[in-house]
Coordinates of N, CA and C in Angstrom, one line a residue:
M27 N 0.6 -1.2 -0.7 CA -0.6 -0.3 0.2 C 0.4 1.0 -0.3
N28 N 0.8 2.0 -0.9 CA 1.4 3.1 -0.8 C 0.9 4.1 -0.2
K29 N 2.0 5.6 0.4 CA 1.6 6.3 1.2 C 0.5 7.4 0.6
M30 N -0.5 7.6 -0.4 CA -1.4 8.2 -1.3 C -2.5 7.7 0.3
T31 N -2.6 6.2 -0.8 CA -3.2 5.3 -0.8 C -3.7 5.4 0.9
R32 N -2.0 5.4 2.4 CA -2.6 4.9 3.6 C -3.3 6.9 3.9
T33 N -2.5 7.5 3.6 CA -3.4 9.4 4.2 C -4.7 8.5 3.2
H34 N -5.2 8.3 2.0 CA -6.6 8.4 1.6 C -8.0 7.9 3.0
K35 N -7.3 6.6 3.4 CA -7.9 5.7 4.2 C -7.9 6.0 5.9
N36 N -6.8 6.8 6.0 CA -6.4 7.2 7.3 C -7.9 8.5 7.2
S37 N -7.7 9.5 6.0 CA -8.9 10.1 5.8 C -10.5 9.8 6.7
E38 N -10.4 8.8 5.6 CA -11.3 8.3 6.3 C -12.1 8.1 7.1
K39 N -11.0 7.5 7.6 CA -11.4 6.7 8.7 C -11.6 7.9 10.3
D40 N -10.6 9.0 9.6 CA -11.4 10.1 10.4 C -12.3 11.7 10.5
Q41 N -12.8 10.6 8.9 CA -13.9 11.8 8.7 C -15.0 10.5 9.5
S42 N -15.4 8.8 9.6 CA -16.1 8.5 9.6 C -16.7 8.8 11.1
Q43 N -15.8 8.5 12.2 CA -15.2 8.7 13.2 C -16.2 10.0 13.7
I44 N -15.6 11.3 13.3 CA -16.5 12.6 13.0 C -17.3 12.6 12.9
L45 N -17.7 11.8 12.0 CA -19.3 11.4 11.6 C -20.3 11.6 12.4
A46 N -19.9 10.2 13.0 CA -19.6 9.8 14.3 C -20.2 10.4 15.9
V47 N -19.4 10.7 15.9 CA -19.9 11.5 17.1 C -20.5 13.1 17.0
V48 N -20.9 13.7 15.4 CA -21.7 14.5 15.0 C -23.3 14.0 15.5
N49 N -23.0 12.9 15.6 CA -24.3 12.2 14.4 C -25.3 11.9 16.5
R50 N -23.8 11.9 17.1 CA -24.7 11.8 18.4 C -25.2 12.2 19.1
R51 N -24.1 13.9 18.6 CA -24.5 14.9 19.1 C -25.6 15.9 19.1
L52 N -25.8 15.5 18.2 CA -27.5 15.8 17.6 C -28.4 16.1 17.6
F53 N -28.2 14.1 18.2 CA -29.3 13.2 18.4 C -29.2 14.2 19.4
L54 N -28.6 13.7 21.0 CA -28.5 14.6 21.8 C -29.1 15.7 22.0
R55 N -29.2 16.4 21.1 CA -28.8 17.9 21.4 C -30.6 18.6 21.1
S56 N -31.3 17.4 20.3 CA -33.0 17.5 18.8 C -33.7 17.1 20.9
A57 N -32.5 16.2 21.0 CA -33.6 16.1 22.2 C -33.7 16.6 23.3
G58 N -32.7 17.0 24.0 CA -32.6 18.2 24.7 C -33.5 19.6 24.0
V59 N -33.8 19.8 23.0 CA -35.0 20.4 22.6 C -35.9 20.4 22.7
A60 N -36.1 19.2 22.8 CA -38.0 19.0 23.0 C -37.5 19.1 24.3
S61 N -37.3 18.8 25.3 CA -37.7 18.2 26.4 C -37.5 20.1 27.0
A62 N -37.3 20.4 27.1 CA -36.8 22.1 27.2 C -38.2 22.5 26.4
M63 N -38.5 22.0 25.6 CA -40.2 22.7 25.0 C -41.2 23.0 26.1
G64 N -40.8 21.4 26.4 CA -42.0 21.4 27.8 C -42.5 23.0 29.0
A65 N -41.2 23.0 29.2 CA -40.8 24.4 29.7 C -42.5 24.9 29.9
F66 N -42.6 25.4 28.5 CA -43.8 26.1 28.4 C -45.4 25.6 28.8
I67 N -45.3 24.3 29.0 CA -46.9 24.0 29.6 C -47.3 23.7 30.9
L68 N -46.0 23.9 31.9 CA -45.9 23.4 33.2 C -46.0 25.1 34.3
G69 N -46.9 24.6 34.2 CA -47.2 26.0 35.1 C -47.0 25.6 37.5
A70 N -47.2 26.8 37.5 CA -47.4 26.4 38.9 C -47.1 25.1 40.5
C71 N -46.6 24.5 40.6 CA -47.7 23.3 41.6 C -49.2 24.0 42.4
K72 N -50.2 23.2 43.1 CA -50.6 23.6 44.3 C -50.9 22.4 44.8
D73 N -50.2 22.1 45.1 CA -49.9 20.7 46.1 C -49.1 21.1 47.5
D74 N -49.1 19.5 47.9 CA -48.5 20.2 49.7 C -47.2 20.6 49.9
D75 N -46.7 21.9 49.7 CA -45.0 21.9 49.3 C -44.1 20.9 50.5
P76 N -43.2 21.2 49.9 CA -42.3 20.0 51.6 C -41.1 20.8 52.3
V77 N -41.2 20.5 52.7 CA -40.5 21.1 54.5 C -39.0 20.1 54.4
M78 N -38.1 21.5 55.5 CA -36.8 20.3 56.0 C -36.8 20.2 57.8
T79 N -37.2 19.2 57.8 CA -37.4 19.0 59.9 C -36.1 19.1 59.9
G80 N -36.8 19.2 61.1 CA -35.7 19.0 62.5 C -34.2 18.7 62.1
D81 N -33.8 17.2 61.4 CA -32.7 16.6 61.2 C -32.4 16.4 60.0
K82 N -32.9 18.2 58.8 CA -32.1 17.9 58.1 C -32.2 17.5 56.9
T83 N -33.7 16.5 57.3 CA -34.5 15.8 56.2 C -35.5 17.0 55.1
V84 N -35.4 16.5 54.2 CA -36.2 17.1 52.5 C -36.8 16.1 52.8
D85 N -38.6 16.3 53.6 CA -39.9 16.0 52.8 C -39.9 16.4 51.0
L86 N -40.0 15.3 50.9 CA -40.6 16.1 49.0 C -41.4 16.5 49.1
G87 N -42.5 16.2 49.7 CA -44.3 16.4 49.9 C -44.8 15.1 49.0
S88 N -46.2 16.2 48.8 CA -47.3 15.2 48.2 C -47.6 15.5 46.9
G89 N -49.0 14.2 46.6 CA -49.2 15.3 45.0 C -48.5 14.9 44.1
D90 N -49.1 16.3 42.7 CA -47.6 16.6 41.8 C -46.7 16.7 42.3
T91 N -46.7 18.0 43.5 CA -46.0 18.2 43.7 C -43.8 17.1 44.4
G92 N -44.7 16.9 45.2 CA -43.8 15.2 45.2 C -43.4 14.7 44.8
V93 N -44.0 14.6 43.6 CA -43.3 13.8 41.7 C -42.4 14.7 41.3
L94 N -43.0 16.3 41.3 CA -42.2 17.0 40.2 C -40.8 17.3 41.6
N95 N -40.5 17.0 42.5 CA -39.9 17.4 43.8 C -39.0 16.3 43.4
Y96 N -38.7 15.2 43.4 CA -38.7 13.7 43.7 C -37.4 13.7 42.1
A97 N -38.0 14.1 41.0 CA -37.2 14.7 40.2 C -36.8 15.5 40.2
Y98 N -36.5 16.7 40.9 CA -36.0 17.8 41.2 C -34.6 17.2 41.8
A99 N -34.6 17.1 42.4 CA -33.7 15.8 43.6 C -32.8 14.9 42.7
L100 N -33.1 14.7 41.8 CA -32.9 13.5 40.8 C -32.2 14.2 39.6
E101 N -32.1 14.7 39.8 CA -31.8 15.7 38.5 C -30.4 16.7 39.0
Q102 N -31.0 17.7 40.0 CA -30.0 18.1 41.1 C -28.9 16.9 41.2
L103 N -29.0 15.9 41.9 CA -27.5 14.9 41.3 C -27.2 15.3 39.8
E104 N -28.0 14.6 38.9 CA -27.0 14.0 37.6 C -26.6 15.4 37.3
A105 N -27.1 15.9 37.7 CA -26.3 17.9 37.0 C -25.1 18.2 38.0
A106 N -24.8 18.0 39.3 CA -23.4 18.3 39.9 C -23.0 17.5 39.6
F107 N -22.6 16.2 39.0 CA -22.4 15.0 38.5 C -21.6 15.1 37.5
Y108 N -22.3 15.4 36.8 CA -21.7 15.7 35.1 C -21.2 17.3 35.1
T109 N -21.4 18.1 35.8 CA -20.5 19.3 36.6 C -18.7 19.2 36.6
Q110 N -18.6 18.4 37.8 CA -17.4 17.4 37.9 C -17.0 16.7 37.4
I111 N -18.1 15.7 36.7 CA -16.7 15.6 34.8 C -16.3 16.3 34.7
I112 N -16.4 17.4 34.1 CA -16.6 18.2 32.7 C -15.4 19.3 33.4
A113 N -15.9 19.5 34.9 CA -14.8 20.6 35.6 C -12.9 19.5 35.6
T114 N -13.2 18.6 36.2 CA -11.8 17.8 36.1 C -12.0 16.8 35.3
P115 N -11.5 16.7 34.1 CA -12.1 15.3 33.1 C -10.9 14.6 33.2
Y116 N -11.6 13.2 33.3 CA -10.9 12.0 33.8 C -9.6 11.3 32.6
S117 N -8.4 10.9 33.1 CA -7.0 10.8 32.0 C -7.8 10.1 31.8
G118 N -6.8 10.7 29.7 CA -7.6 10.3 29.1 C -7.9 10.0 27.5
I119 N -9.2 11.5 28.5 CA -10.9 11.8 27.8 C -10.4 12.4 26.1
T120 N -11.4 11.5 25.5 CA -11.2 12.0 24.4 C -11.2 13.7 23.4
D121 N -11.5 13.9 22.6 CA -12.4 14.9 22.3 C -14.3 14.7 22.0
A122 N -14.2 13.7 21.9 CA -15.6 13.2 21.5 C -15.9 12.6 22.2
E123 N -15.7 11.9 23.6 CA -16.2 11.7 25.2 C -16.8 13.4 25.2
K124 N -15.6 14.2 25.7 CA -15.8 15.4 26.1 C -17.1 16.7 26.0
I125 N -17.1 16.3 24.1 CA -18.4 16.7 23.6 C -19.7 16.7 23.7
I126 N -19.9 15.0 24.2 CA -20.9 14.0 24.6 C -21.1 14.3 26.6
L127 N -20.2 14.8 27.1 CA -20.2 14.4 28.2 C -20.5 16.1 28.8
T128 N -20.6 16.8 28.1 CA -20.5 18.4 28.1 C -22.7 18.5 27.3
D129 N -22.4 17.9 26.3 CA -24.4 18.2 26.5 C -24.6 17.2 27.0
I130 N -24.4 16.6 27.6 CA -25.5 15.7 28.9 C -25.0 16.9 30.1
R131 N -24.2 17.2 30.1 CA -24.4 18.1 32.0 C -25.6 18.9 31.5
D132 N -25.4 19.9 29.7 CA -26.0 21.0 30.0 C -27.6 20.0 29.4
H133 N -27.8 19.7 28.7 CA -29.8 19.0 29.5 C -30.0 18.3 30.9
E134 N -28.5 18.3 31.8 CA -29.2 18.4 33.4 C -29.1 19.6 33.5
I135 N -28.3 20.1 33.5 CA -28.8 21.8 34.4 C -29.8 22.0 33.5
V136 N -30.9 21.8 32.0 CA -32.2 22.7 31.7 C -32.5 21.5 32.7
H137 N -33.1 20.4 33.0 CA -34.1 20.1 33.4 C -34.0 20.2 35.4
R138 N -33.0 20.0 35.9 CA -32.9 20.7 37.1 C -33.0 22.5 37.5
D139 N -32.8 23.5 36.6 CA -33.1 24.4 36.7 C -34.9 24.6 36.2
F140 N -35.0 23.9 35.4 CA -36.7 23.7 34.9 C -37.7 23.5 35.9
F141 N -37.1 23.2 36.7 CA -38.0 21.6 37.8 C -38.0 22.6 38.8
K142 N -36.7 23.6 39.4 CA -37.0 24.9 39.9 C -37.9 25.9 39.5
K143 N -37.4 26.3 38.9 CA -38.0 27.5 38.7 C -40.1 27.3 38.3
A144 N -40.0 25.8 37.8 CA -41.7 25.5 37.6 C -41.7 25.6 39.5
L145 N -41.3 24.4 40.2 CA -42.1 24.0 41.1 C -41.8 26.0 42.4
G146 N -41.4 27.1 41.7 CA -41.3 28.1 42.3 C -40.5 28.0 44.2
S147 N -41.8 28.6 44.5 CA -42.4 28.2 46.7 C -41.8 27.2 46.6
G148 N -42.4 26.4 46.6 CA -42.1 24.2 46.3 C -41.2 23.5 46.7
A149 N -40.6 24.0 45.5 CA -38.8 23.5 45.5 C -38.3 23.2 46.7
I150 N -37.8 21.7 46.5 CA -36.8 21.8 47.5 C -35.8 22.4 47.9
A151 N -34.8 22.4 49.2 CA -33.8 23.0 49.3 C -32.6 22.7 47.9
D152 N -31.6 23.0 47.8 CA -30.4 22.2 46.6 C -29.7 21.1 48.0
L153 N -29.6 20.2 47.0 CA -29.5 18.4 48.4 C -28.1 18.6 48.6
E154 N -27.4 18.0 48.7 CA -25.6 18.2 49.5 C -25.5 16.8 48.3
V155 N -24.1 16.7 47.9 CA -23.9 15.3 47.2 C -22.4 15.3 47.7
N156 N -22.9 14.0 47.4 CA -21.6 13.2 48.0 C -21.0 11.9 47.0
F157 N -20.1 12.6 46.2 CA -19.0 11.5 44.8 C -18.3 11.2 45.3
S158 N -17.8 10.7 47.2 CA -16.0 9.8 47.3 C -16.0 8.5 46.7
S159 N -16.8 8.4 46.7 CA -16.3 7.6 46.1 C -16.3 6.6 44.2
I160 N -16.6 7.6 44.0 CA -15.8 8.1 42.5 C -15.2 8.9 41.9
D161 N -13.8 7.9 41.2 CA -12.7 7.8 41.5 C -12.5 8.9 40.0
F162 N -12.6 10.1 40.3 CA -13.2 11.3 38.7 C -11.7 10.8 38.1
T163 N -11.1 10.7 38.5 CA -9.6 10.8 37.7 C -9.7 8.9 36.5
K164 N -10.5 8.1 37.1 CA -10.1 6.9 35.7 C -12.0 7.0 35.2
R165 N -11.4 6.2 33.6 CA -13.0 6.4 32.3 C -14.0 5.3 33.7
D166 N -13.3 4.6 33.9 CA -14.4 3.3 34.3 C -15.2 3.7 35.3
S167 N -14.9 4.4 36.8 CA -15.3 4.9 37.0 C -16.1 5.8 37.1
V168 N -15.9 6.1 36.4 CA -17.2 7.8 35.4 C -17.9 7.3 35.4
L169 N -17.1 6.6 34.4 CA -19.0 5.6 33.0 C -19.3 5.2 34.0
G170 N -18.9 4.6 34.7 CA -20.0 3.3 35.5 C -21.2 3.9 36.4
A171 N -20.6 5.0 36.6 CA -21.3 5.3 38.1 C -22.3 6.5 37.0
A172 N -21.5 7.0 35.5 CA -22.3 7.8 34.9 C -23.9 6.9 34.4
K173 N -23.8 5.2 33.8 CA -24.5 4.9 33.6 C -25.6 4.2 34.8
L174 N -25.2 4.0 35.3 CA -25.7 4.2 37.3 C -26.4 5.0 37.6
F175 N -26.3 5.9 36.8 CA -27.0 7.5 37.4 C -28.8 7.9 36.9
E176 N -27.7 7.4 35.3 CA -28.9 7.6 33.5 C -29.9 5.7 33.9
D177 N -29.5 4.6 34.0 CA -30.6 4.3 34.0 C -31.8 4.6 35.0
T178 N -31.0 4.9 36.3 CA -31.8 5.2 37.4 C -32.7 5.4 37.1
G179 N -32.4 7.3 36.5 CA -33.1 8.3 35.4 C -34.5 7.6 34.8
V180 N -33.8 6.9 34.2 CA -35.1 6.6 33.0 C -36.4 5.8 33.6
Q181 N -36.1 4.4 35.2 CA -36.3 4.2 35.6 C -37.4 4.8 36.6
A182 N -37.1 5.9 37.5 CA -37.4 6.8 37.9 C -38.5 7.0 37.3
Y183 N -38.9 7.9 36.4 CA -39.3 8.7 34.8 C -40.8 7.4 35.1
N184 N -40.4 6.6 34.8 CA -41.1 5.7 34.3 C -42.0 5.0 35.4
G185 N -41.4 4.2 36.9 CA -42.1 4.4 38.3 C -43.1 5.3 38.6
A186 N -42.8 6.3 38.3 CA -43.2 8.0 38.8 C -44.2 8.7 37.8
G187 N -45.0 8.0 36.9 CA -45.2 8.3 35.6 C -46.7 8.6 35.3
K188 N -47.1 7.2 36.2 CA -48.8 6.4 37.4 C -48.6 7.6 38.5
L189 N -48.0 7.8 38.6 CA -48.1 8.8 40.7 C -49.0 9.6 40.4
I190 N -48.4 10.5 38.6 CA -48.7 12.3 38.2 C -50.3 12.1 37.8
K191 N -51.4 12.9 38.7 CA -52.3 14.0 38.3 C -52.4 14.4 36.5
N192 N -51.8 15.6 36.6 CA -51.4 15.9 35.7 C -52.1 16.2 34.6
A193 N -52.0 15.5 33.3 CA -51.6 16.2 32.5 C -50.5 16.2 31.2
E194 N -50.4 17.8 31.7 CA -49.8 18.3 30.9 C -47.5 17.7 31.9
Y195 N -48.8 17.8 33.0 CA -47.0 17.5 33.8 C -46.5 15.6 33.4
L196 N -47.8 14.7 33.1 CA -46.8 13.2 32.3 C -46.6 13.6 31.5
L197 N -47.3 15.2 30.4 CA -46.4 15.5 29.1 C -45.2 15.1 28.8
L198 N -45.0 16.3 30.1 CA -43.4 16.7 30.0 C -42.9 15.5 30.6
A199 N -43.3 14.8 31.6 CA -42.1 13.8 32.1 C -42.0 12.9 30.6
G200 N -43.1 12.8 29.9 CA -42.7 11.4 28.9 C -41.7 12.1 28.1
K201 N -41.4 13.4 27.8 CA -40.9 14.5 27.2 C -39.0 14.3 28.2
I202 N -39.2 13.9 28.9 CA -37.4 14.2 30.0 C -37.9 12.9 30.0
V203 N -38.4 11.6 30.1 CA -37.6 10.1 30.1 C -37.1 10.3 28.8
S204 N -37.5 11.3 28.0 CA -37.4 10.5 26.1 C -35.0 10.7 26.0
V205 N -35.2 11.9 26.8 CA -34.2 12.1 27.1 C -33.4 11.4 27.6
E206 N -33.6 11.2 29.1 CA -32.6 10.4 29.1 C -32.4 9.1 29.0
A207 N -33.2 8.6 28.8 CA -33.0 7.6 27.7 C -31.8 7.1 27.1
R208 N -31.9 8.6 26.3 CA -31.0 8.9 25.1 C -29.2 8.6 25.5
H209 N -29.9 9.6 26.7 CA -28.3 10.0 27.9 C -28.1 8.0 27.8
A210 N -28.5 7.4 28.6 CA -28.2 6.3 28.5 C -27.8 5.1 27.8
A211 N -28.1 5.7 26.4 CA -28.0 5.2 25.6 C -26.2 4.8 24.7
V212 N -26.4 6.7 24.9 CA -24.7 6.6 25.1 C -23.8 6.9 25.0
I213 N -23.8 6.6 26.9 CA -22.8 6.0 28.4 C -23.2 4.7 28.4
R214 N -23.7 4.5 27.1 CA -23.5 2.3 27.2 C -22.9 2.3 26.2
D215 N -22.6 2.9 25.5 CA -22.0 2.9 24.2 C -20.3 3.2 23.8
L216 N -20.6 4.5 24.7 CA -19.1 5.2 25.1 C -18.7 3.1 25.6
L217 N -19.1 2.7 26.7 CA -18.3 1.5 27.2 C -17.8 0.3 26.3
K218 N -19.3 0.6 26.1 CA -19.5 -0.8 24.9 C -19.3 -0.6 23.2
P219 N -18.6 0.1 23.5 CA -19.2 1.2 21.6 C -18.9 -0.8 20.6
K220 N -21.0 -0.3 19.6 CA -21.5 -1.4 18.6 C -21.9 -2.7 19.4
S221 N -22.6 -2.5 20.3 CA -22.7 -3.5 21.4 C -24.5 -3.4 21.3
A222 N -24.8 -4.4 21.9 CA -26.5 -4.6 22.0 C -26.6 -4.1 23.8
D223 N -25.5 -3.6 24.4 CA -25.4 -3.0 26.0 C -26.3 -2.2 25.6
F224 N -26.5 -1.6 25.2 CA -27.1 0.7 24.8 C -28.7 -0.3 25.5
A225 N -29.3 -0.9 25.3 CA -30.5 -1.7 25.7 C -30.3 -3.2 25.9
G226 N -29.4 -2.8 27.1 CA -29.4 -4.7 28.0 C -30.8 -5.3 28.2
D227 N -30.2 -6.1 29.2 CA -31.3 -7.1 29.5 C -31.7 -6.6 30.6
D228 N -30.6 -5.9 31.2 CA -31.0 -5.2 33.1 C -32.2 -4.9 33.4
I229 N -31.5 -3.0 32.4 CA -32.6 -1.8 31.7 C -33.6 -2.7 30.8
I230 N -34.3 -3.6 30.4 CA -35.4 -3.9 29.4 C -36.1 -5.1 30.6
N231 N -37.5 -5.2 31.1 CA -38.1 -6.0 30.9 C -38.7 -7.1 30.3
A232 N -39.3 -8.0 30.6 CA -40.1 -9.2 30.1 C -41.0 -9.1 28.2
D233 N -40.9 -7.2 28.6 CA -42.6 -7.0 27.3 C -41.4 -6.3 26.7
G234 N -40.3 -6.3 26.9 CA -39.5 -5.3 25.9 C -39.1 -4.2 26.1
F235 N -39.7 -3.3 27.2 CA -40.1 -2.0 27.7 C -39.4 -1.8 28.5
D236 N -37.5 -0.7 28.9 CA -37.6 -0.8 30.0 C -38.3 -0.2 30.8
K237 N -37.5 -0.5 32.3 CA -38.3 -1.1 33.5 C -38.6 0.2 34.8
A238 N -39.8 0.2 35.7 CA -39.7 1.3 35.8 C -39.8 0.9 37.2
I239 N -39.4 2.2 37.5 CA -39.2 1.4 39.3 C -39.5 2.7 40.1
A240 N -40.2 2.0 41.6 CA -41.1 3.3 42.2 C -40.0 4.2 42.9
P241 N -40.4 5.0 43.6 CA -39.3 6.1 44.3 C -38.8 5.4 45.6
A242 N -38.9 5.1 45.7 CA -38.7 4.1 47.2 C -37.6 3.6 47.1
D243 N -37.3 2.8 45.9 CA -36.2 1.8 45.5 C -35.2 2.4 44.6
I244 N -36.2 3.7 43.8 CA -34.9 4.9 43.4 C -34.2 5.9 44.5
L245 N -34.4 6.1 45.0 CA -34.0 6.8 46.5 C -32.7 6.1 47.4
A246 N -33.4 5.2 47.8 CA -32.4 4.1 48.0 C -30.9 3.2 47.6
A247 N -31.3 3.4 45.6 CA -30.0 3.1 45.1 C -29.3 4.7 44.7
V248 N -29.8 5.8 45.0 CA -28.6 7.0 45.2 C -28.5 7.3 46.6
K249 N -29.4 6.7 47.5 CA -28.5 7.8 48.6 C -27.6 7.1 49.3
G250 N -26.5 6.5 48.4 CA -25.3 7.1 48.8 C -24.5 8.2 48.2
Y251 N -24.6 9.0 47.2 CA -24.2 10.2 46.6 C -25.6 10.9 47.5
V252 N -25.5 11.0 48.2 CA -26.8 12.3 48.5 C -26.3 12.3 49.8
K253 N -25.7 13.7 50.5 CA -25.7 13.2 51.8 C -26.4 14.0 52.6
T254 N -27.8 14.5 51.6 CA -29.4 15.1 52.4 C -29.9 14.1 52.6
N255 N -30.8 14.1 53.5 CA -31.8 12.8 53.7 C -33.0 13.1 53.5
I256 N -33.6 12.3 52.1 CA -34.5 12.3 51.8 C -35.8 11.5 52.0
N257 N -36.6 12.1 52.5 CA -37.9 12.0 52.7 C -39.4 11.8 51.5
G258 N -39.2 11.1 51.2 CA -39.9 10.8 49.3 C -41.2 9.8 49.6
S259 N -41.7 9.2 51.0 CA -42.8 8.9 51.5 C -44.4 9.0 50.7
N260 N -44.4 10.0 51.0 CA -45.5 10.6 50.2 C -45.5 11.9 49.0
V261 N -45.2 10.7 47.7 CA -44.9 11.3 47.1 C -46.0 10.1 46.0
G262 N -46.5 11.3 45.6 CA -47.9 10.6 44.9 C -48.8 10.5 45.3
K263 N -48.9 10.7 46.3 CA -50.4 10.0 47.7 C -51.5 12.0 47.7

């Protein structure tokens, strides 16, 4: 193979890799735009307001306010996590990975800030996170945690959907969970490129749908990453 042929093939490979990154980035961005549009339909919540009890436990509240505060708490966790990744990139992070993770960070910040504004005085206080178990210098540790957070996010929205009484809120949750599902697929693809793991058996039920997990189980799963105690016993009631 002569030098010109090798150069041409390398150029084709580079272009293919760049195209793949651009496609994934546009995929995420289009999803983010779709969820942001939901902001125009969500009004102020009227259910019981959340409270901070004497032992510094955040009570998410009840009714739709409780469900939205539940989502807000999870979005706070994800936004803080991805913000940390971009602030202190892991060793060997590629430009493509940084682009993707930055886009996911931006989506999670939009979701977090949207819920805070929509909830108004009904919003819970800022949570104190605990990422001490994550080694932000190592790719496997960071992407492993990202996989957990994104899978949990999809399962959380699916599990809380049936608890939402307001049809407009349910529509919004459907838009946001579609974004979280795209995040989950992209993270899984980074861990195992070109495999079927982007929709693995561990996150799909017997009917082929993403699993739906109840709020109590989700809060237990993420408890180790949040210093603030969260009481979600009244969510959906």
